[in-house]
Short mmCIF file of N, CA and C in Angstrom, two decimals:
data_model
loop_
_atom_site.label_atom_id
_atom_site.label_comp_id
_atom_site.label_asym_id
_atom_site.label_seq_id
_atom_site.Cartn_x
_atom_site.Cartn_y
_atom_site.Cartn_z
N UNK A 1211 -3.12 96.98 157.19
CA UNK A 1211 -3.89 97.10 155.96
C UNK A 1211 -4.05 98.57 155.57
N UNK A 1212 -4.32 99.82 156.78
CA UNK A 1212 -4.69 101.05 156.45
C UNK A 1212 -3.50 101.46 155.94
N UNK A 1213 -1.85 100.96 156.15
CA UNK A 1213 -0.66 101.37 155.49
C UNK A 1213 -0.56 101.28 154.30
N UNK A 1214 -0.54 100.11 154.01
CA UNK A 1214 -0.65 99.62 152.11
C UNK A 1214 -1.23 100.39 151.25
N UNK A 1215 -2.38 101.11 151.99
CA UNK A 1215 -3.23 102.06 151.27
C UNK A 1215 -2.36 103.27 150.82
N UNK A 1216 -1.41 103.97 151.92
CA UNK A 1216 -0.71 104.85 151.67
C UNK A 1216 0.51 104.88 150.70
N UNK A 1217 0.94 103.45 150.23
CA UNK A 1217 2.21 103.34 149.68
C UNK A 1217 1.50 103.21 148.14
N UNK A 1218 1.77 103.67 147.15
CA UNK A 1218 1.51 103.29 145.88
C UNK A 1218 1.85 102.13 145.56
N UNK A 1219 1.12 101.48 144.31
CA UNK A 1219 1.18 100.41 143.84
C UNK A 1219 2.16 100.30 143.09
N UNK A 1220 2.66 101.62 142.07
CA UNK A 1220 3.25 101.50 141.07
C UNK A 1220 4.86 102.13 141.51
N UNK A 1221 5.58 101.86 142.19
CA UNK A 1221 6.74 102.44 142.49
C UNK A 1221 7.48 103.08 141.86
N UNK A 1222 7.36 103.19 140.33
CA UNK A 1222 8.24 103.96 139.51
C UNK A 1222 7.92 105.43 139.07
N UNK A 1223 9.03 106.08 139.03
CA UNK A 1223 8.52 107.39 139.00
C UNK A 1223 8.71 107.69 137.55
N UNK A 1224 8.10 108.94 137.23
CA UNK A 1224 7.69 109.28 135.63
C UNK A 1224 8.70 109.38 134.92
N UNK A 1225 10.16 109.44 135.30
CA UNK A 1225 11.32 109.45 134.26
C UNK A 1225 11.48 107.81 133.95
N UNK A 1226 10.83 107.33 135.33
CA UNK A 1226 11.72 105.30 134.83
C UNK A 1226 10.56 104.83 134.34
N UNK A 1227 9.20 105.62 134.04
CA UNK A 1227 8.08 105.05 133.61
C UNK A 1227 8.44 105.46 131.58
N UNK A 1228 9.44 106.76 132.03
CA UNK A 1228 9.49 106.99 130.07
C UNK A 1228 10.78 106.02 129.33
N UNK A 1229 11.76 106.16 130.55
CA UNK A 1229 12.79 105.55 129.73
C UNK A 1229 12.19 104.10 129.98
N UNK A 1230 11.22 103.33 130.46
CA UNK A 1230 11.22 101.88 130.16
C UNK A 1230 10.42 101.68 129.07
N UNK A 1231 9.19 102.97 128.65
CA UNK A 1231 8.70 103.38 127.54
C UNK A 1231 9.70 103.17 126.08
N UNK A 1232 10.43 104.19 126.22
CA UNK A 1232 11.41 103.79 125.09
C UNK A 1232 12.14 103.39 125.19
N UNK A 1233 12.40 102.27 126.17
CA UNK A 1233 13.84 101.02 125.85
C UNK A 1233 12.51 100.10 125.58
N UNK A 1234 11.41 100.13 125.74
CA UNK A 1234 10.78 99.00 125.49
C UNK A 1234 10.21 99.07 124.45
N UNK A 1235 9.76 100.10 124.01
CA UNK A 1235 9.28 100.34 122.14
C UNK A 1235 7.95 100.41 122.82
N UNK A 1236 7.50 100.59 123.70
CA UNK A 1236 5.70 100.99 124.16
C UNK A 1236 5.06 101.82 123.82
N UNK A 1237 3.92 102.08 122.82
CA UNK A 1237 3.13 103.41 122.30
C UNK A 1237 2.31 103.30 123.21
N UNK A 1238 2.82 104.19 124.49
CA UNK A 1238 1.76 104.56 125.44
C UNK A 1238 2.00 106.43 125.26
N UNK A 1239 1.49 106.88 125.98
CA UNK A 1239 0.58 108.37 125.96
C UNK A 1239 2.15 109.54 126.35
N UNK A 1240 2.47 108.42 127.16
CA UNK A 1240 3.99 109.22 127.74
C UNK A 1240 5.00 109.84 126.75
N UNK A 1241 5.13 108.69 125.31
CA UNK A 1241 6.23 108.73 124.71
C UNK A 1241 5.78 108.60 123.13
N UNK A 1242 4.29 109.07 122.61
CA UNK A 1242 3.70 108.73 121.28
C UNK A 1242 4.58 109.85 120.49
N UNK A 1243 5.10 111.09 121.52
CA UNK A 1243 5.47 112.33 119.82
C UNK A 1243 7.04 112.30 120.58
N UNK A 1244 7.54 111.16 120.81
CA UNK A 1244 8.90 111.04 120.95
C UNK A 1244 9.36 111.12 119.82
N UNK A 1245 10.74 111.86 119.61
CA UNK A 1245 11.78 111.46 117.55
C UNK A 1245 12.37 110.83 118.39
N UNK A 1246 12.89 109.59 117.35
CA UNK A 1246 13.64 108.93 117.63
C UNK A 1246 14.93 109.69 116.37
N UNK A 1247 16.06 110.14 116.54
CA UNK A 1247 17.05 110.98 116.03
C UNK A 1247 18.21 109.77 115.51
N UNK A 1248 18.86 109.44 114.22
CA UNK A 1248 20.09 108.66 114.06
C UNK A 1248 20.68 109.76 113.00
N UNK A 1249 21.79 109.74 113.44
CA UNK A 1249 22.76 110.36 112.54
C UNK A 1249 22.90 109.73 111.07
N UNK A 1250 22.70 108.38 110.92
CA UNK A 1250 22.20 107.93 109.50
C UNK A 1250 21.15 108.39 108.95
N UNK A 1251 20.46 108.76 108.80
CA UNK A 1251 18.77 109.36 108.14
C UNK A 1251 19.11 110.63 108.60
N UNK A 1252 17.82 111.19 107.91
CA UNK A 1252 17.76 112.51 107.71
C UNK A 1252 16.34 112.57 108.78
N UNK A 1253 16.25 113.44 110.06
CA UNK A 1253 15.44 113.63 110.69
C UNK A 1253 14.08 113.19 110.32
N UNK A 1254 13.74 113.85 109.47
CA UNK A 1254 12.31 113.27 108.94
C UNK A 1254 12.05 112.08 108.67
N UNK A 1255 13.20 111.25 108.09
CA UNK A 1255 13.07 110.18 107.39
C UNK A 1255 13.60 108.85 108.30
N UNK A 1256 14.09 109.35 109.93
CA UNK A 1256 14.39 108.19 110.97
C UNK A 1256 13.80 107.02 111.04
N UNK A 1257 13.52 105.96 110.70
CA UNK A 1257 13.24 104.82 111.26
C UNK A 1257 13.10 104.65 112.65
N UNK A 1258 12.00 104.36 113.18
CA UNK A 1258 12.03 103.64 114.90
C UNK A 1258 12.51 102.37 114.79
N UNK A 1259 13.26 102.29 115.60
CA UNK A 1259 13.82 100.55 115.68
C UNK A 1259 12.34 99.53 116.01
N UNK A 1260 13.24 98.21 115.27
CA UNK A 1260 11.82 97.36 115.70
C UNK A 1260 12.21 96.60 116.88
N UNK A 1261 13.58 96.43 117.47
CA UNK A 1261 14.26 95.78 118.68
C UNK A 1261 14.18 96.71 119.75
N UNK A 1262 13.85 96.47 121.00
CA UNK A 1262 13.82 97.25 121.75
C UNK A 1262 15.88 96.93 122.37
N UNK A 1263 15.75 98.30 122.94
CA UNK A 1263 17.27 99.17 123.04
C UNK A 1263 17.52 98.09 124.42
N UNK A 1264 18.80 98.29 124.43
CA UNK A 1264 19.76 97.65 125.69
C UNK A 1264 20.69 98.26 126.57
N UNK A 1265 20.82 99.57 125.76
CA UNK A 1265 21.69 100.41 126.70
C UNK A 1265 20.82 101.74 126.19
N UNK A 1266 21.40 102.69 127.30
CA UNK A 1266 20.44 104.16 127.16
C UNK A 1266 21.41 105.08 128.07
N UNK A 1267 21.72 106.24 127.70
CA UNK A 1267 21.96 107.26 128.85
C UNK A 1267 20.75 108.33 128.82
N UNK A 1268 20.58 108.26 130.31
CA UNK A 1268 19.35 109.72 130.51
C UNK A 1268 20.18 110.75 131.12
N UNK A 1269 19.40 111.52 130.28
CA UNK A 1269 20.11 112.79 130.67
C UNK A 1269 18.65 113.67 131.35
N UNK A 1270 18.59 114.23 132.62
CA UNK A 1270 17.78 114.85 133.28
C UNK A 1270 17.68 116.66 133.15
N UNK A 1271 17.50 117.34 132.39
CA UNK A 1271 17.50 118.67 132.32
C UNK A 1271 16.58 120.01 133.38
N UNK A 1272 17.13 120.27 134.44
CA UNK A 1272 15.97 121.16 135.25
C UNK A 1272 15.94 120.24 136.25
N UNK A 1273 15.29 119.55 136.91
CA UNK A 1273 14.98 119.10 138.32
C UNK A 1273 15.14 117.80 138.54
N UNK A 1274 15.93 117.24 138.28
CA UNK A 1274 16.41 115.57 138.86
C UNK A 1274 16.24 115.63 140.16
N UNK A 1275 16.56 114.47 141.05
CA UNK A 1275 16.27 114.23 142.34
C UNK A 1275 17.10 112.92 142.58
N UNK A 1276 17.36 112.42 143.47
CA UNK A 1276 18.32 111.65 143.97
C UNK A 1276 17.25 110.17 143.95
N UNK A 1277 16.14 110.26 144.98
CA UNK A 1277 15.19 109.80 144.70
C UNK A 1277 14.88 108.91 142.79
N UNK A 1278 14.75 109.86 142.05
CA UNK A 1278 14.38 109.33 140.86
C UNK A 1278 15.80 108.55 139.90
N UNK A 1279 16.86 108.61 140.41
CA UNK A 1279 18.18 108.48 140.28
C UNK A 1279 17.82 107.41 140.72
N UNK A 1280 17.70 106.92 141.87
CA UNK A 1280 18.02 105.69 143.03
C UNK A 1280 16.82 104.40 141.93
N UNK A 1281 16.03 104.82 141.95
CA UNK A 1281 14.47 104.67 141.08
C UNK A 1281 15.09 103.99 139.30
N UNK A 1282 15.65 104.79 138.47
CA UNK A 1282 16.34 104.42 137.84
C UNK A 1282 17.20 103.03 137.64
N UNK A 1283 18.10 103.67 138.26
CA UNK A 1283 19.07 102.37 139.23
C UNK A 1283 18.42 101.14 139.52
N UNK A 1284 17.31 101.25 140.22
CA UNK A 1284 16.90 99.94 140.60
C UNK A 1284 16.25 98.96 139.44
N UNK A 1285 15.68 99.87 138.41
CA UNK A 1285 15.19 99.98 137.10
C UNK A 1285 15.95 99.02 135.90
N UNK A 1286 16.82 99.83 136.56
CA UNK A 1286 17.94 99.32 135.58
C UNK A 1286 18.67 97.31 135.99
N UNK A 1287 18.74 97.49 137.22
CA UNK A 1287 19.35 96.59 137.49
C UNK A 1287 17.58 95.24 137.57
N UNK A 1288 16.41 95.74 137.80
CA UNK A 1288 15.53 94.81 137.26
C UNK A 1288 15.64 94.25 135.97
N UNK A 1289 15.88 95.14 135.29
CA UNK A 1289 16.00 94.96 133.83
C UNK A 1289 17.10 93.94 133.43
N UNK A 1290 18.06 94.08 133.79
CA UNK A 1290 19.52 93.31 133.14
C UNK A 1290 19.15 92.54 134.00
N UNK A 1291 18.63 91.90 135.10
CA UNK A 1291 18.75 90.57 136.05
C UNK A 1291 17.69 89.79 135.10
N UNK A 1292 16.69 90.37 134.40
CA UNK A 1292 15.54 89.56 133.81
C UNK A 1292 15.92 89.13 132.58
N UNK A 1293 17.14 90.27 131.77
CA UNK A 1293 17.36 89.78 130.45
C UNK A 1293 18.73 88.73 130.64
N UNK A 1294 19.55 89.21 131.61
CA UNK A 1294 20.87 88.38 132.00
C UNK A 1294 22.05 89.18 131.54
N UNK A 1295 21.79 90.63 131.53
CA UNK A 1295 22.65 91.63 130.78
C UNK A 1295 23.56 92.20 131.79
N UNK A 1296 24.44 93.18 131.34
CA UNK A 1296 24.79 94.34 132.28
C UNK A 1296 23.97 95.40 132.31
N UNK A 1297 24.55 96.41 133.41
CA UNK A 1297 23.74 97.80 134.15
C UNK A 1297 24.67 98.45 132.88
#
C-alpha cells in the first residue's frame, strides 16, 4: 500500500497530456492560447476544427527524453486500439 503512494496516478507526462489536449479539442489551461495555423486562412482568420484530429506529428524542440517518447507511443497506441485506427 505504502508503494502505490509513490507511483503517480496520472502516468502521462506533460507533452502526451498536450498533444491529447489538441487531438482531442480540450480547452484546458495547457493548450487555451494554442493557434491552430492552416495554410487556407489567413492566420488571424484560422478556424479551430470542430472534429477532433487523427493523425499528428510532434515535434519536441530543446529537451525530449526517451522516457516521454516511450509515453507518447503508448499514447498513441491507447488511442487507435479505442478508436480502431492506426498508430
Amino acid at each position: 500500500a505504502s508503494v502505490k503512494y509513490l507511483i503517480p496516478a496520472n502516468k502521462d507526462y506533460h507533452v502526451t497530456r498536450v498533444v491529447d489536449a489538441v487531438m482531442e479539442l480540450k480547452n484546458t489551461s495547457d493548450v487555451e492560447n494554442y493557434l491552430y495555423l492552416d495554410p487556407k486562412f489567413a492566420p488571424e482568420s484560422a478556424p479551430r476544427k470542430t472534429a477532433p484530429f487523427r493523425q499528428a506529428i510532434v515535434f519536441v524542440l530543446g529537451g525530449g527524453n526517451y522516457l516521454e517518447y516511450l509515453n507518447l507511443m503508448d499514447y498513441a497506441k491507447r488511442v487507435s486500439s479505442a478508436v480502431g485506427g492506426l498508430i
